[in-house]
Amino acid sequence: MLSTAEPIDSVFRALADPTRRHVLERLNRGPGSVSELAQPFDMALPSFVEHLKVLEESGLVRSRKNGRVRTYQLVPKRLKLAEDWLIRQRRLWVRRLDQLDAYLLTLKEKER
């Protein structure tokens, strides 16, 4: 099971940082160069590039180099891993809460 958990672990690790989440939100609008993506952030370019590296290693983005310009784009398929996991967790907890609700209603009826 560890081998199937590793990709989703890297996705959630990448999503854990607000800078990386903002980069993904920006890439929703279309590809961007390193300098375009880094512009809104108050950090040194090498530090920002580390964020891009984490995103690329997780498979959430991919890059292409054209001359001296590296451009990044979103890979939506990878986000589906996280979405599917969250949907499964939500279904589990909704089912559990429904069971708890039914049990509490049964207890309440017995008190009458």
PDB file of C-alpha atoms in Angstrom:
ATOM      1  CA  MET A   1       0.000   0.000   0.000  1.00  0.00           C
ATOM      2  CA  LEU A   2       2.945   2.339   0.536  1.00  0.00           C
ATOM      3  CA  SER A   3       3.623   2.578  -3.198  1.00  0.00           C
ATOM      4  CA  THR A   4       0.084   3.836  -3.876  1.00  0.00           C
ATOM      5  CA  ALA A   5       0.279   6.274  -0.956  1.00  0.00           C
ATOM      6  CA  GLU A   6       3.486   7.966  -2.105  1.00  0.00           C
ATOM      7  CA  PRO A   7       1.991   9.985  -5.000  1.00  0.00           C
ATOM      8  CA  ILE A   8      -0.860  11.303  -2.883  1.00  0.00           C
ATOM      9  CA  ASP A   9       1.551  12.056  -0.045  1.00  0.00           C
ATOM     10  CA  SER A  10       3.647  14.230  -2.357  1.00  0.00           C
ATOM     11  CA  VAL A  11       0.501  16.008  -3.595  1.00  0.00           C
ATOM     12  CA  PHE A  12      -0.661  16.836  -0.060  1.00  0.00           C
ATOM     13  CA  ARG A  13       2.878  17.829   0.942  1.00  0.00           C
ATOM     14  CA  ALA A  14       2.966  20.246  -2.007  1.00  0.00           C
ATOM     15  CA  LEU A  15      -0.494  21.602  -1.160  1.00  0.00           C
ATOM     16  CA  ALA A  16       0.489  22.159   2.487  1.00  0.00           C
ATOM     17  CA  ASP A  17       2.316  25.395   1.698  1.00  0.00           C
ATOM     18  CA  PRO A  18       0.351  28.611   0.986  1.00  0.00           C
ATOM     19  CA  THR A  19       2.912  29.878  -1.552  1.00  0.00           C
ATOM     20  CA  ARG A  20       2.555  26.700  -3.598  1.00  0.00           C
ATOM     21  CA  ARG A  21      -1.243  26.846  -3.373  1.00  0.00           C
ATOM     22  CA  HIS A  22      -1.153  30.436  -4.676  1.00  0.00           C
ATOM     23  CA  VAL A  23       1.087  29.346  -7.552  1.00  0.00           C
ATOM     24  CA  LEU A  24      -1.421  26.611  -8.450  1.00  0.00           C
ATOM     25  CA  GLU A  25      -4.274  29.130  -8.324  1.00  0.00           C
ATOM     26  CA  ARG A  26      -2.299  31.396 -10.660  1.00  0.00           C
ATOM     27  CA  LEU A  27      -1.585  28.489 -13.038  1.00  0.00           C
ATOM     28  CA  ASN A  28      -5.337  27.840 -13.250  1.00  0.00           C
ATOM     29  CA  ARG A  29      -5.414  30.911 -15.501  1.00  0.00           C
ATOM     30  CA  GLY A  30      -2.711  29.531 -17.802  1.00  0.00           C
ATOM     31  CA  PRO A  31       1.013  28.800 -18.025  1.00  0.00           C
ATOM     32  CA  GLY A  32       3.519  31.212 -16.553  1.00  0.00           C
ATOM     33  CA  SER A  33       7.255  31.799 -16.568  1.00  0.00           C
ATOM     34  CA  VAL A  34       9.292  31.598 -13.389  1.00  0.00           C
ATOM     35  CA  SER A  35       9.584  35.382 -13.208  1.00  0.00           C
ATOM     36  CA  GLU A  36       5.821  35.875 -13.768  1.00  0.00           C
ATOM     37  CA  LEU A  37       4.975  33.345 -11.087  1.00  0.00           C
ATOM     38  CA  ALA A  38       7.532  34.726  -8.609  1.00  0.00           C
ATOM     39  CA  GLN A  39       6.514  38.384  -9.059  1.00  0.00           C
ATOM     40  CA  PRO A  40       3.799  38.574  -6.347  1.00  0.00           C
ATOM     41  CA  PHE A  41       5.995  36.950  -3.677  1.00  0.00           C
ATOM     42  CA  ASP A  42       8.474  38.735  -1.451  1.00  0.00           C
ATOM     43  CA  MET A  43      11.218  36.125  -1.507  1.00  0.00           C
ATOM     44  CA  ALA A  44      14.521  35.458  -3.204  1.00  0.00           C
ATOM     45  CA  LEU A  45      14.200  33.766  -6.590  1.00  0.00           C
ATOM     46  CA  PRO A  46      16.170  30.643  -5.513  1.00  0.00           C
ATOM     47  CA  SER A  47      13.722  30.148  -2.617  1.00  0.00           C
ATOM     48  CA  PHE A  48      10.771  30.527  -4.967  1.00  0.00           C
ATOM     49  CA  VAL A  49      12.296  28.066  -7.428  1.00  0.00           C
ATOM     50  CA  GLU A  50      12.391  25.515  -4.600  1.00  0.00           C
ATOM     51  CA  HIS A  51       8.600  25.829  -4.336  1.00  0.00           C
ATOM     52  CA  LEU A  52       8.310  25.192  -8.073  1.00  0.00           C
ATOM     53  CA  LYS A  53      10.573  22.171  -7.704  1.00  0.00           C
ATOM     54  CA  VAL A  54       8.297  20.697  -5.000  1.00  0.00           C
ATOM     55  CA  LEU A  55       5.254  21.278  -7.215  1.00  0.00           C
ATOM     56  CA  GLU A  56       6.957  19.642 -10.183  1.00  0.00           C
ATOM     57  CA  GLU A  57       8.188  16.668  -8.160  1.00  0.00           C
ATOM     58  CA  SER A  58       4.637  16.100  -6.902  1.00  0.00           C
ATOM     59  CA  GLY A  59       3.381  16.067 -10.478  1.00  0.00           C
ATOM     60  CA  LEU A  60       1.049  19.040  -9.939  1.00  0.00           C
ATOM     61  CA  VAL A  61       2.911  21.129 -12.510  1.00  0.00           C
ATOM     62  CA  ARG A  62       5.253  20.513 -15.402  1.00  0.00           C
ATOM     63  CA  SER A  63       7.777  22.823 -16.936  1.00  0.00           C
ATOM     64  CA  ARG A  64       9.190  23.428 -20.369  1.00  0.00           C
ATOM     65  CA  LYS A  65      12.270  25.385 -21.227  1.00  0.00           C
ATOM     66  CA  ASN A  66      12.271  27.523 -24.355  1.00  0.00           C
ATOM     67  CA  GLY A  67      15.617  29.252 -24.728  1.00  0.00           C
ATOM     68  CA  ARG A  68      16.374  30.823 -21.362  1.00  0.00           C
ATOM     69  CA  VAL A  69      12.739  30.944 -20.213  1.00  0.00           C
ATOM     70  CA  ARG A  70      11.239  28.125 -18.170  1.00  0.00           C
ATOM     71  CA  THR A  71       7.447  28.028 -18.275  1.00  0.00           C
ATOM     72  CA  TYR A  72       5.221  26.093 -15.870  1.00  0.00           C
ATOM     73  CA  GLN A  73       1.730  24.751 -16.381  1.00  0.00           C
ATOM     74  CA  LEU A  74      -0.792  22.994 -14.188  1.00  0.00           C
ATOM     75  CA  VAL A  75      -1.324  19.228 -14.404  1.00  0.00           C
ATOM     76  CA  PRO A  76      -4.975  18.931 -13.260  1.00  0.00           C
ATOM     77  CA  LYS A  77      -4.936  15.125 -13.328  1.00  0.00           C
ATOM     78  CA  ARG A  78      -2.690  15.092 -10.250  1.00  0.00           C
ATOM     79  CA  LEU A  79      -5.131  17.239  -8.276  1.00  0.00           C
ATOM     80  CA  LYS A  80      -7.714  14.523  -8.900  1.00  0.00           C
ATOM     81  CA  LEU A  81      -5.734  12.228  -6.563  1.00  0.00           C
ATOM     82  CA  ALA A  82      -6.351  14.614  -3.675  1.00  0.00           C
ATOM     83  CA  GLU A  83      -9.934  15.276  -4.712  1.00  0.00           C
ATOM     84  CA  ASP A  84     -10.767  11.564  -4.886  1.00  0.00           C
ATOM     85  CA  TRP A  85      -9.182  10.916  -1.488  1.00  0.00           C
ATOM     86  CA  LEU A  86     -11.125  13.788   0.091  1.00  0.00           C
ATOM     87  CA  ILE A  87     -14.381  12.567  -1.464  1.00  0.00           C
ATOM     88  CA  ARG A  88     -13.823   9.080  -0.016  1.00  0.00           C
ATOM     89  CA  GLN A  89     -13.104  10.559   3.426  1.00  0.00           C
ATOM     90  CA  ARG A  90     -16.196  12.750   3.272  1.00  0.00           C
ATOM     91  CA  ARG A  91     -18.410   9.801   2.349  1.00  0.00           C
ATOM     92  CA  LEU A  92     -16.969   7.794   5.233  1.00  0.00           C
ATOM     93  CA  TRP A  93     -17.651  10.547   7.767  1.00  0.00           C
ATOM     94  CA  VAL A  94     -21.111  11.314   6.435  1.00  0.00           C
ATOM     95  CA  ARG A  95     -21.978   7.625   6.793  1.00  0.00           C
ATOM     96  CA  ARG A  96     -20.586   7.544  10.332  1.00  0.00           C
ATOM     97  CA  LEU A  97     -22.447  10.685  11.326  1.00  0.00           C
ATOM     98  CA  ASP A  98     -25.671   9.281   9.847  1.00  0.00           C
ATOM     99  CA  GLN A  99     -25.169   6.131  11.925  1.00  0.00           C
ATOM    100  CA  LEU A 100     -24.561   8.210  15.039  1.00  0.00           C
ATOM    101  CA  ASP A 101     -27.689  10.277  14.314  1.00  0.00           C
ATOM    102  CA  ALA A 102     -29.774   7.116  13.909  1.00  0.00           C
ATOM    103  CA  TYR A 103     -28.377   5.703  17.159  1.00  0.00           C
ATOM    104  CA  LEU A 104     -29.111   8.917  19.077  1.00  0.00           C
ATOM    105  CA  LEU A 105     -32.658   8.990  17.705  1.00  0.00           C
ATOM    106  CA  THR A 106     -33.118   5.393  18.872  1.00  0.00           C
ATOM    107  CA  LEU A 107     -31.912   6.331  22.364  1.00  0.00           C
ATOM    108  CA  LYS A 108     -34.235   9.300  22.441  1.00  0.00           C
ATOM    109  CA  GLU A 109     -37.203   7.144  21.441  1.00  0.00           C
ATOM    110  CA  LYS A 110     -36.359   4.628  24.193  1.00  0.00           C
ATOM    111  CA  GLU A 111     -36.442   7.418  26.784  1.00  0.00           C
ATOM    112  CA  ARG A 112     -40.065   8.233  25.981  1.00  0.00           C
TER     113      ARG A 112
END
